[in-house]
Amino acid sequence: DADVTQTPRNRITKTGKRIMLECSQTKGHDRMYWYRQDPGLGLRLIYYSFDVKDINKGEISDGYSVSRQAQAKFSLSLESAIPNQTALYFCATSDLVGTYQGRQFFGPGTRLTVL
Amino acid sequence: AQSVTQLGSHVSVSEGALVLLRCNYSSSVPPYLFWYVQYPNQGLQLLLKYTSAATLVKGINGFEAEFKKSETSFHLTKPSAHMSDAAEYFCAVSYRAQKLVFGQGTRLTINP
């Protein structure tokens, strides 16, 4: 079974709808992240959480919210979807190696289309 | 603040030729550096990482990267390209416990 899973894998929705993307992990990591990927722009960080009680905005958090329900679960919500939120969304996890950031493990991605 | 720049959004090489993907970082303190690869329709996976040990780092699939502090670079190389290497490659930097900062990615195309 995959260590980091995302649901749904693909979603088409309409402008103004509320959408939730879910991420679950079995790595036992405290740190979880949500990114969006757009062609030519690389990965941009939306939100991240270093533990269940710690949630932080990334570089492009406007229009998004998150919920860390448990160590293993981190959900991303689009309160009112708009077309420019059409993108590929990735969840990732990591842990500390000593006092340093360890490698990140990525989920397979969710392709979201907002019409 | 840390940042990373990947030179060239698209690199094209012939099968069997040298692959060189460039990455320069900005960090006021010793960084950790990573290269990730993304194959079509997949998530990112780690190719290799530099964590202040050996400056020449070997990764999976024959890739390697050399950390050059004087040039603030961490370029990725492979002596002989294979068709299966076609993918997007991301360089990333972190410092201590801070989150990763990714470059904008380089798409590698392999010509037969």
PDB file of N, CA and C in Angstrom, chain A residues 9 31 33 35 37 40-43 45 48 50 57-58 88 90 96-97 99-109 111, chain B residues 9 30-32 34 36 38 41-46 49 51 88 90 94-105 107:
ATOM      1  N   ARG A   9      -8.426  11.361  -6.984  1.00  0.00           N
ATOM      2  CA  ARG A   9      -7.282  11.504  -7.881  1.00  0.00           C
ATOM      3  C   ARG A   9      -7.598  12.500  -8.993  1.00  0.00           C
ATOM      4  N   ARG A  31       5.099  15.993  10.008  1.00  0.00           N
ATOM      5  CA  ARG A  31       5.018  17.139   9.101  1.00  0.00           C
ATOM      6  C   ARG A  31       4.271  16.776   7.831  1.00  0.00           C
ATOM      7  N   TYR A  33       2.276  18.621   4.145  1.00  0.00           N
ATOM      8  CA  TYR A  33       2.310  19.790   3.268  1.00  0.00           C
ATOM      9  C   TYR A  33       1.278  19.637   2.147  1.00  0.00           C
ATOM     10  N   TYR A  35       0.851  21.257  -1.761  1.00  0.00           N
ATOM     11  CA  TYR A  35       1.430  22.031  -2.841  1.00  0.00           C
ATOM     12  C   TYR A  35       0.472  22.042  -4.022  1.00  0.00           C
ATOM     13  N   GLN A  37       0.850  22.438  -8.331  1.00  0.00           N
ATOM     14  CA  GLN A  37       1.806  22.459  -9.432  1.00  0.00           C
ATOM     15  C   GLN A  37       1.115  22.998 -10.663  1.00  0.00           C
ATOM     16  N   GLY A  40       5.393  25.351 -15.624  1.00  0.00           N
ATOM     17  CA  GLY A  40       6.337  26.463 -15.626  1.00  0.00           C
ATOM     18  C   GLY A  40       6.503  27.174 -14.300  1.00  0.00           C
ATOM     19  N   LEU A  41       5.698  26.805 -13.323  1.00  0.00           N
ATOM     20  CA  LEU A  41       5.778  27.479 -12.019  1.00  0.00           C
ATOM     21  C   LEU A  41       6.298  26.564 -10.924  1.00  0.00           C
ATOM     22  N   GLY A  42       6.552  25.330 -11.245  1.00  0.00           N
ATOM     23  CA  GLY A  42       7.080  24.414 -10.248  1.00  0.00           C
ATOM     24  C   GLY A  42       6.054  24.086  -9.184  1.00  0.00           C
ATOM     25  N   LEU A  43       6.541  23.795  -7.996  1.00  0.00           N
ATOM     26  CA  LEU A  43       5.683  23.487  -6.860  1.00  0.00           C
ATOM     27  C   LEU A  43       5.583  24.709  -5.963  1.00  0.00           C
ATOM     28  N   LEU A  45       3.946  26.130  -2.351  1.00  0.00           N
ATOM     29  CA  LEU A  45       3.433  25.658  -1.076  1.00  0.00           C
ATOM     30  C   LEU A  45       2.171  26.419  -0.691  1.00  0.00           C
ATOM     31  N   TYR A  48       1.235  24.228   5.358  1.00  0.00           N
ATOM     32  CA  TYR A  48       1.990  23.138   5.932  1.00  0.00           C
ATOM     33  C   TYR A  48       1.712  23.050   7.426  1.00  0.00           C
ATOM     34  N   PHE A  50       3.437  21.281  10.990  1.00  0.00           N
ATOM     35  CA  PHE A  50       4.575  20.577  11.582  1.00  0.00           C
ATOM     36  C   PHE A  50       4.136  19.616  12.686  1.00  0.00           C
ATOM     37  N   LYS A  57       0.556  29.071   6.968  1.00  0.00           N
ATOM     38  CA  LYS A  57       0.308  29.433   5.583  1.00  0.00           C
ATOM     39  C   LYS A  57       1.594  29.325   4.782  1.00  0.00           C
ATOM     40  N   GLY A  58       1.439  28.894   3.542  1.00  0.00           N
ATOM     41  CA  GLY A  58       2.549  28.897   2.618  1.00  0.00           C
ATOM     42  C   GLY A  58       2.519  30.147   1.777  1.00  0.00           C
ATOM     43  N   LEU A  88      -2.661  20.758 -10.497  1.00  0.00           N
ATOM     44  CA  LEU A  88      -2.344  19.456  -9.904  1.00  0.00           C
ATOM     45  C   LEU A  88      -1.922  19.715  -8.461  1.00  0.00           C
ATOM     46  N   PHE A  90      -0.565  18.327  -4.755  1.00  0.00           N
ATOM     47  CA  PHE A  90       0.190  17.267  -4.110  1.00  0.00           C
ATOM     48  C   PHE A  90       0.205  17.444  -2.606  1.00  0.00           C
ATOM     49  N   LEU A  96      11.817  14.981  10.859  1.00  0.00           N
ATOM     50  CA  LEU A  96      13.136  15.519  11.152  1.00  0.00           C
ATOM     51  C   LEU A  96      14.142  14.387  11.235  1.00  0.00           C
ATOM     52  N   VAL A  97      15.341  14.659  10.758  1.00  0.00           N
ATOM     53  CA  VAL A  97      16.468  13.743  10.925  1.00  0.00           C
ATOM     54  C   VAL A  97      17.446  14.477  11.830  1.00  0.00           C
ATOM     55  N   THR A  99      18.196  17.396  13.812  1.00  0.00           N
ATOM     56  CA  THR A  99      17.596  18.729  13.812  1.00  0.00           C
ATOM     57  C   THR A  99      17.367  19.247  12.399  1.00  0.00           C
ATOM     58  N   TYR A 100      17.513  18.375  11.414  1.00  0.00           N
ATOM     59  CA  TYR A 100      17.383  18.792  10.025  1.00  0.00           C
ATOM     60  C   TYR A 100      16.133  18.211   9.396  1.00  0.00           C
ATOM     61  N   GLN A 101      15.640  18.926   8.396  1.00  0.00           N
ATOM     62  CA  GLN A 101      14.507  18.455   7.600  1.00  0.00           C
ATOM     63  C   GLN A 101      14.904  17.204   6.836  1.00  0.00           C
ATOM     64  N   GLY A 102      14.107  16.176   6.946  1.00  0.00           N
ATOM     65  CA  GLY A 102      14.360  14.978   6.165  1.00  0.00           C
ATOM     66  C   GLY A 102      13.732  15.088   4.790  1.00  0.00           C
ATOM     67  N   ARG A 103      13.839  14.050   4.026  1.00  0.00           N
ATOM     68  CA  ARG A 103      13.254  14.041   2.694  1.00  0.00           C
ATOM     69  C   ARG A 103      11.743  14.099   2.780  1.00  0.00           C
ATOM     70  N   GLN A 104      11.126  14.594   1.724  1.00  0.00           N
ATOM     71  CA  GLN A 104       9.670  14.613   1.655  1.00  0.00           C
ATOM     72  C   GLN A 104       9.182  13.437   0.816  1.00  0.00           C
ATOM     73  N   PHE A 105       8.076  12.863   1.244  1.00  0.00           N
ATOM     74  CA  PHE A 105       7.414  11.786   0.515  1.00  0.00           C
ATOM     75  C   PHE A 105       6.116  12.359  -0.049  1.00  0.00           C
ATOM     76  N   PHE A 106       5.928  12.159  -1.338  1.00  0.00           N
ATOM     77  CA  PHE A 106       4.787  12.759  -2.022  1.00  0.00           C
ATOM     78  C   PHE A 106       3.699  11.749  -2.329  1.00  0.00           C
ATOM     79  N   GLY A 107       2.458  12.245  -2.286  1.00  0.00           N
ATOM     80  CA  GLY A 107       1.353  11.461  -2.781  1.00  0.00           C
ATOM     81  C   GLY A 107       1.306  11.497  -4.295  1.00  0.00           C
ATOM     82  N   PRO A 108       0.352  10.772  -4.905  1.00  0.00           N
ATOM     83  CA  PRO A 108       0.286  10.666  -6.360  1.00  0.00           C
ATOM     84  C   PRO A 108      -0.325  11.886  -7.028  1.00  0.00           C
ATOM     85  N   GLY A 109      -0.925  12.775  -6.248  1.00  0.00           N
ATOM     86  CA  GLY A 109      -1.502  13.981  -6.816  1.00  0.00           C
ATOM     87  C   GLY A 109      -2.987  13.887  -7.066  1.00  0.00           C
ATOM     88  N   ARG A 111      -5.695  15.826  -9.634  1.00  0.00           N
ATOM     89  CA  ARG A 111      -5.877  16.776 -10.737  1.00  0.00           C
ATOM     90  C   ARG A 111      -7.251  17.403 -10.589  1.00  0.00           C
TER      91      ARG A 111
ATOM     92  N   SER B   9      14.309  25.766 -18.270  1.00  0.00           N
ATOM     93  CA  SER B   9      13.053  25.093 -17.951  1.00  0.00           C
ATOM     94  C   SER B   9      12.887  23.825 -18.779  1.00  0.00           C
ATOM     95  N   PRO B  30      24.881  26.589   5.867  1.00  0.00           N
ATOM     96  CA  PRO B  30      24.970  25.315   5.140  1.00  0.00           C
ATOM     97  C   PRO B  30      23.593  24.696   4.915  1.00  0.00           C
ATOM     98  N   PRO B  31      23.280  24.414   3.675  1.00  0.00           N
ATOM     99  CA  PRO B  31      21.951  23.877   3.370  1.00  0.00           C
ATOM    100  C   PRO B  31      21.941  22.365   3.254  1.00  0.00           C
ATOM    101  N   TYR B  32      20.753  21.804   3.249  1.00  0.00           N
ATOM    102  CA  TYR B  32      20.536  20.478   2.720  1.00  0.00           C
ATOM    103  C   TYR B  32      19.988  20.680   1.303  1.00  0.00           C
ATOM    104  N   PHE B  34      18.407  18.737  -2.348  1.00  0.00           N
ATOM    105  CA  PHE B  34      17.708  17.557  -2.842  1.00  0.00           C
ATOM    106  C   PHE B  34      17.460  17.695  -4.344  1.00  0.00           C
ATOM    107  N   TYR B  36      14.626  15.908  -6.911  1.00  0.00           N
ATOM    108  CA  TYR B  36      13.469  15.043  -7.061  1.00  0.00           C
ATOM    109  C   TYR B  36      13.173  14.873  -8.546  1.00  0.00           C
ATOM    110  N   GLN B  38       9.983  13.730 -11.311  1.00  0.00           N
ATOM    111  CA  GLN B  38       8.553  13.482 -11.491  1.00  0.00           C
ATOM    112  C   GLN B  38       8.334  12.882 -12.868  1.00  0.00           C
ATOM    113  N   ASN B  41       2.445  11.811 -14.943  1.00  0.00           N
ATOM    114  CA  ASN B  41       1.275  11.346 -14.200  1.00  0.00           C
ATOM    115  C   ASN B  41       1.628  10.693 -12.867  1.00  0.00           C
ATOM    116  N   GLN B  42       2.740  11.100 -12.290  1.00  0.00           N
ATOM    117  CA  GLN B  42       3.131  10.570 -10.993  1.00  0.00           C
ATOM    118  C   GLN B  42       3.516  11.698 -10.047  1.00  0.00           C
ATOM    119  N   GLY B  43       3.633  11.358  -8.779  1.00  0.00           N
ATOM    120  CA  GLY B  43       4.144  12.307  -7.799  1.00  0.00           C
ATOM    121  C   GLY B  43       5.651  12.394  -7.874  1.00  0.00           C
ATOM    122  N   LEU B  44       6.230  13.198  -7.012  1.00  0.00           N
ATOM    123  CA  LEU B  44       7.671  13.373  -6.997  1.00  0.00           C
ATOM    124  C   LEU B  44       8.325  12.282  -6.169  1.00  0.00           C
ATOM    125  N   GLN B  45       9.501  11.865  -6.616  1.00  0.00           N
ATOM    126  CA  GLN B  45      10.264  10.910  -5.820  1.00  0.00           C
ATOM    127  C   GLN B  45      11.707  11.368  -5.718  1.00  0.00           C
ATOM    128  N   LEU B  46      12.338  11.025  -4.611  1.00  0.00           N
ATOM    129  CA  LEU B  46      13.693  11.492  -4.345  1.00  0.00           C
ATOM    130  C   LEU B  46      14.702  10.788  -5.236  1.00  0.00           C
ATOM    131  N   LYS B  49      20.214  13.263  -2.291  1.00  0.00           N
ATOM    132  CA  LYS B  49      20.231  14.382  -1.358  1.00  0.00           C
ATOM    133  C   LYS B  49      21.649  14.606  -0.836  1.00  0.00           C
ATOM    134  N   THR B  51      23.616  16.122   2.438  1.00  0.00           N
ATOM    135  CA  THR B  51      23.361  16.484   3.836  1.00  0.00           C
ATOM    136  C   THR B  51      24.651  16.753   4.575  1.00  0.00           C
ATOM    137  N   GLU B  88      10.354  15.390 -15.388  1.00  0.00           N
ATOM    138  CA  GLU B  88      10.634  16.718 -14.871  1.00  0.00           C
ATOM    139  C   GLU B  88      11.454  16.566 -13.595  1.00  0.00           C
ATOM    140  N   PHE B  90      13.281  18.429 -10.208  1.00  0.00           N
ATOM    141  CA  PHE B  90      13.186  19.565  -9.300  1.00  0.00           C
ATOM    142  C   PHE B  90      14.349  19.543  -8.313  1.00  0.00           C
ATOM    143  N   SER B  94      16.839  23.154   1.804  1.00  0.00           N
ATOM    144  CA  SER B  94      16.294  23.419   3.131  1.00  0.00           C
ATOM    145  C   SER B  94      17.437  23.714   4.073  1.00  0.00           C
ATOM    146  N   TYR B  95      17.114  24.352   5.142  1.00  0.00           N
ATOM    147  CA  TYR B  95      18.085  24.657   6.175  1.00  0.00           C
ATOM    148  C   TYR B  95      17.531  24.181   7.508  1.00  0.00           C
ATOM    149  N   ARG B  96      18.270  23.324   8.146  1.00  0.00           N
ATOM    150  CA  ARG B  96      17.874  22.766   9.437  1.00  0.00           C
ATOM    151  C   ARG B  96      16.442  22.243   9.386  1.00  0.00           C
ATOM    152  N   ALA B  97      15.580  22.691  10.265  1.00  0.00           N
ATOM    153  CA  ALA B  97      14.248  22.106  10.363  1.00  0.00           C
ATOM    154  C   ALA B  97      13.215  22.819   9.510  1.00  0.00           C
ATOM    155  N   GLN B  98      13.663  23.757   8.679  1.00  0.00           N
ATOM    156  CA  GLN B  98      12.707  24.519   7.890  1.00  0.00           C
ATOM    157  C   GLN B  98      12.203  23.722   6.696  1.00  0.00           C
ATOM    158  N   LYS B  99      11.092  24.179   6.167  1.00  0.00           N
ATOM    159  CA  LYS B  99      10.470  23.481   5.041  1.00  0.00           C
ATOM    160  C   LYS B  99      11.340  23.605   3.793  1.00  0.00           C
ATOM    161  N   LEU B 100      11.120  22.680   2.864  1.00  0.00           N
ATOM    162  CA  LEU B 100      11.833  22.711   1.591  1.00  0.00           C
ATOM    163  C   LEU B 100      11.365  23.862   0.717  1.00  0.00           C
ATOM    164  N   VAL B 101      12.299  24.392  -0.050  1.00  0.00           N
ATOM    165  CA  VAL B 101      11.986  25.374  -1.076  1.00  0.00           C
ATOM    166  C   VAL B 101      12.386  24.761  -2.411  1.00  0.00           C
ATOM    167  N   PHE B 102      11.440  24.674  -3.333  1.00  0.00           N
ATOM    168  CA  PHE B 102      11.662  24.012  -4.619  1.00  0.00           C
ATOM    169  C   PHE B 102      11.998  25.008  -5.718  1.00  0.00           C
ATOM    170  N   GLY B 103      12.804  24.562  -6.669  1.00  0.00           N
ATOM    171  CA  GLY B 103      13.002  25.310  -7.888  1.00  0.00           C
ATOM    172  C   GLY B 103      11.814  25.123  -8.814  1.00  0.00           C
ATOM    173  N   GLN B 104      11.865  25.773  -9.966  1.00  0.00           N
ATOM    174  CA  GLN B 104      10.721  25.766 -10.871  1.00  0.00           C
ATOM    175  C   GLN B 104      10.673  24.546 -11.773  1.00  0.00           C
ATOM    176  N   GLY B 105      11.673  23.718 -11.697  1.00  0.00           N
ATOM    177  CA  GLY B 105      11.653  22.475 -12.452  1.00  0.00           C
ATOM    178  C   GLY B 105      12.308  22.599 -13.816  1.00  0.00           C
ATOM    179  N   ARG B 107      12.295  20.333 -17.409  1.00  0.00           N
ATOM    180  CA  ARG B 107      11.753  19.186 -18.150  1.00  0.00           C
ATOM    181  C   ARG B 107      12.836  18.620 -19.051  1.00  0.00           C
TER     182      ARG B 107
END
